[in-house]
Amino acid sequence: MTDTTTDMTETAQGPAEQGPVEEDEGQEAYETSEAAEILTSARLSVDPELRRAIDSLPGTMRRIALYHFGWEHADGTPAAGHAGKAIRPALVLAAVRALGGDQAVAVRAAAAVELTHNFTLLHDDVIDRDTTRRHRPTAWTVFGEPDAILAGDALQALAQRMLAEDPHPGASAAAARLASCVVELCEGQHADCALERRSPDEVTLDECLAMAEAKTGALLGCACAIGALYAGAGHGAVEALDGFGREAGLAFQLIDDLIGIWGDPGHTGKPARADLAARKKSLPVVAALASGTPAAAELAELYGRPSPGPGKDGDLERMAHAVEAAGGRDWALMHAADRMSRAINQLARAVPAPESAGGLLALAEFVTRRTR
Amino acid sequence: MTDTTTDMTETAQGPAEQGPVEEDEGQEAYETSEAAEILTSARLSVDPELRRAIDSLPGTMRRIALYHFGWEHADGTPAAGHAGKAIRPALVLAAVRALGGDQAVAVRAAAAVELTHNFTLLHDDVIDRDTTRRHRPTAWTVFGEPDAILAGDALQALAQRMLAEDPHPGASAAAARLASCVVELCEGQHADCALERRSPDEVTLDECLAMAEAKTGALLGCACAIGALYAGAGHGAVEALDGFGREAGLAFQLIDDLIGIWGDPGHTGKPARADLAARKKSLPVVAALASGTPAAAELAELYGRPSPGPGKDGDLERMAHAVEAAGGRDWALMHAADRMSRAINQLARAVPAPESAGGLLALAEFVTRRTR
């Protein structure tokens, strides 16, 4: 059987045979390199601003932030830096550009969004007991939970300080939006933890979608909306770009969940079946469980068994087949395509000229298909 | 021997025989009732704004915040509310008034400062494993650490959102100041934890004073400075009021540390010797240890013994006497008086007319002497 998920994520190596987005199949190579260029350019613009902000922190907060961003090793010596793909700052800058604004004035705001994202990563890693982030030990495993919590708090404050000190007329509205987004992210992270504690048959697909929107879609939407504010856009365009980012974020989450079952070893290093081994209630799994099929009953029974530990879980193949037989995989692919189509509709509302929307579209393609 | 610490904290019942502040002895009854009135009035102004802000939070974040502020029981039923003494919002409003501004326009900013204070309490309780706050179980013991961390994050964001949405011309500068203050609070909380892990003889008094300024003085100073910004004050007055709050905050911390040794059972419920039982490196203890006296050596030896648990620690009386014999108590009293005198000097710089400074002075007297 063709592993469409892997195809979707490897369009850099060749065109996808089947993907969640039907548009622009022929343009993929172009979009791929465009996204890579936009991301590299965003990283280059935002990094000096980020470094300057982090360097302004007092001793220990600075050290933890520099470690978390990959700019220092745990012992304080310089490191090459693996600060992630800069997707959120790239969305801010691409949104400014799509609406005819000057990207240069929004670099600080883009850095504030990236700091906010990283504050949530620091805290989520503490909460989820995750031990690896960007191929390195998470900050709390190196510096302890208390200091990781405090460093996260400091990064949230730093992000807000950057916007509060920004004389741009859109800065206050951007700060308010970013703060609202943090509240939504917090509730989303709470919902995620709460869902994972519940029995699979008590969890509805709507709850999981709402959680994914809060936890993943909200900040992507906020990044785009902040870009619109820095371009001086009106209320309608700001909201439409927020909607674009949210919908693309949902599509991204669906694809990420498929990768958590069928794998993408060439790109993320996340092994196939990882989410099944963790008995994660990811979107394809919950969709499968809700299907009322015999495969759903089998999956429920398999998910109820405790995991015997890495490498010993002989049920993983049966689970993956049950998710597929119950329609969870097809649902996720269809739903990701639907979300992407909604994202593009929102984008068209905000940016009527398709040639201006190219950067945002390329980034959305990138996050949902993991082209590179 | 006269317990001057208790006297200092009980001036509501009678004039202090000896206190850290020599000024205004005859005015104490007046100041006491003035401080109480200011605090009550601040609570009445700020509470509706706080409630409105917290009610805007999504489900779980709202529930935890309402519990933390004492407005709901753990089961979600309404509670009488024990949201603390509103010292920080009272300082904001008193500072506005001292500089001739309109208190009404600063109520939202005062609420934002109170939210920020409470975000730090939520996280500090997680970090310090404190189980009681305002005579109730701390939020993390009721809702779990993850949700207490998230609720703290949400309150920080909410505070910044209130300032970002505030059309007052001082709002952006206030937001930037509050964010900088949070960074300082985080480093202060880190320093506190780090100091407590070190051996007493490795800890210097300067380090402890710097920690206390960051952890306690910074937000009191920030509250006053934000009030000055909302009164439209210039840079000099804003900085002077920040200095006033910081110095008064240090004086407060010194008195609080004396209470942690010699007690204030009638007021705070904190039992005498509590900080000694916890082997806390409070300011009078560190001053005593640094004195080079025979009592310092005795204290160091006693502090090195593990605590045998509540009620069984026969060394506590000897420790208290050693702190006193080594000069720790006198140093703390003198230093508190010195800080209070510096605070008053800063206040005079910002507010030349003594009759306008009365509210701020009454609050400073209140926090340092715990009059009520």
XYZ file of C-alpha atoms in Angstrom, chain A residues 56-62 119 123-124 126-127 145-147 149-154 156-158 160-161 164-165 172-173 175-177 179-180 182-187 189-190 193 197, chain B residues 56-62 119 123-124 126-127 145-147 149-154 156-158 160-161 164-165 172-173 175-177 179-180 182-187 189-190 193 197:
90
model
C 19.119 41.812 27.991
C 17.931 39.155 30.464
C 19.682 38.800 33.823
C 22.188 35.953 34.334
C 20.321 32.726 34.839
C 17.259 33.577 32.771
C 19.588 34.498 29.906
C 7.957 30.355 26.367
C 6.458 25.228 30.001
C 4.875 22.480 27.894
C 7.866 20.719 32.005
C 4.172 19.830 31.992
C 11.819 22.464 36.683
C 11.787 25.652 38.788
C 14.273 27.491 36.597
C 9.289 27.616 34.648
C 10.913 30.943 35.549
C 12.758 31.206 32.234
C 9.458 30.619 30.425
C 7.832 33.363 32.492
C 10.716 35.696 31.656
C 6.671 35.735 27.992
C 7.442 39.033 29.726
C 10.251 39.800 27.284
C 5.395 41.681 25.773
C 8.108 44.203 26.626
C 5.195 47.605 24.556
C 8.425 49.412 23.589
C -0.646 47.778 21.117
C -3.221 45.810 19.173
C 0.334 42.966 22.141
C -3.322 42.536 23.104
C -3.764 39.847 20.452
C -1.742 38.070 25.136
C -5.189 36.747 24.211
C -1.398 32.998 25.201
C -4.576 32.575 27.232
C -5.967 30.357 24.466
C -2.716 28.362 24.277
C -2.870 27.773 28.041
C -6.423 26.483 27.874
C -2.499 22.812 26.711
C -4.775 22.154 29.676
C -3.497 17.064 29.240
C -6.115 11.411 31.092
C -13.052 36.651 30.423
C -10.740 33.636 30.781
C -11.747 30.289 29.285
C -13.157 27.563 31.572
C -10.331 25.960 33.483
C -8.039 28.987 33.604
C -10.960 31.010 34.998
C 0.696 35.051 38.589
C 4.249 29.875 40.135
C 6.245 30.501 43.308
C 4.614 25.421 42.637
C 8.354 26.074 42.766
C 1.067 21.529 39.048
C 0.468 21.640 35.279
C -2.775 23.576 35.562
C 1.577 26.703 35.877
C -0.834 27.317 32.993
C -3.167 29.481 35.089
C -0.169 31.588 36.137
C 0.844 31.973 32.500
C -2.704 33.016 31.634
C 0.510 37.141 33.208
C -0.957 37.365 29.708
C -4.210 38.817 31.041
C -0.461 42.519 29.735
C -3.643 42.397 27.682
C -2.287 46.770 25.826
C -6.018 47.502 25.529
C 2.610 51.326 26.898
C 5.346 52.558 29.204
C 3.341 47.614 30.164
C 7.050 47.743 29.346
C 7.883 48.472 32.993
C 7.249 43.227 31.832
C 10.760 44.282 32.894
C 8.493 40.292 35.792
C 11.926 39.457 34.397
C 13.480 40.826 37.588
C 11.008 38.876 39.753
C 11.912 35.668 37.901
C 15.630 36.186 38.455
C 12.888 33.885 42.625
C 15.674 31.905 40.985
C 15.968 29.065 45.403
C 20.433 25.329 48.261
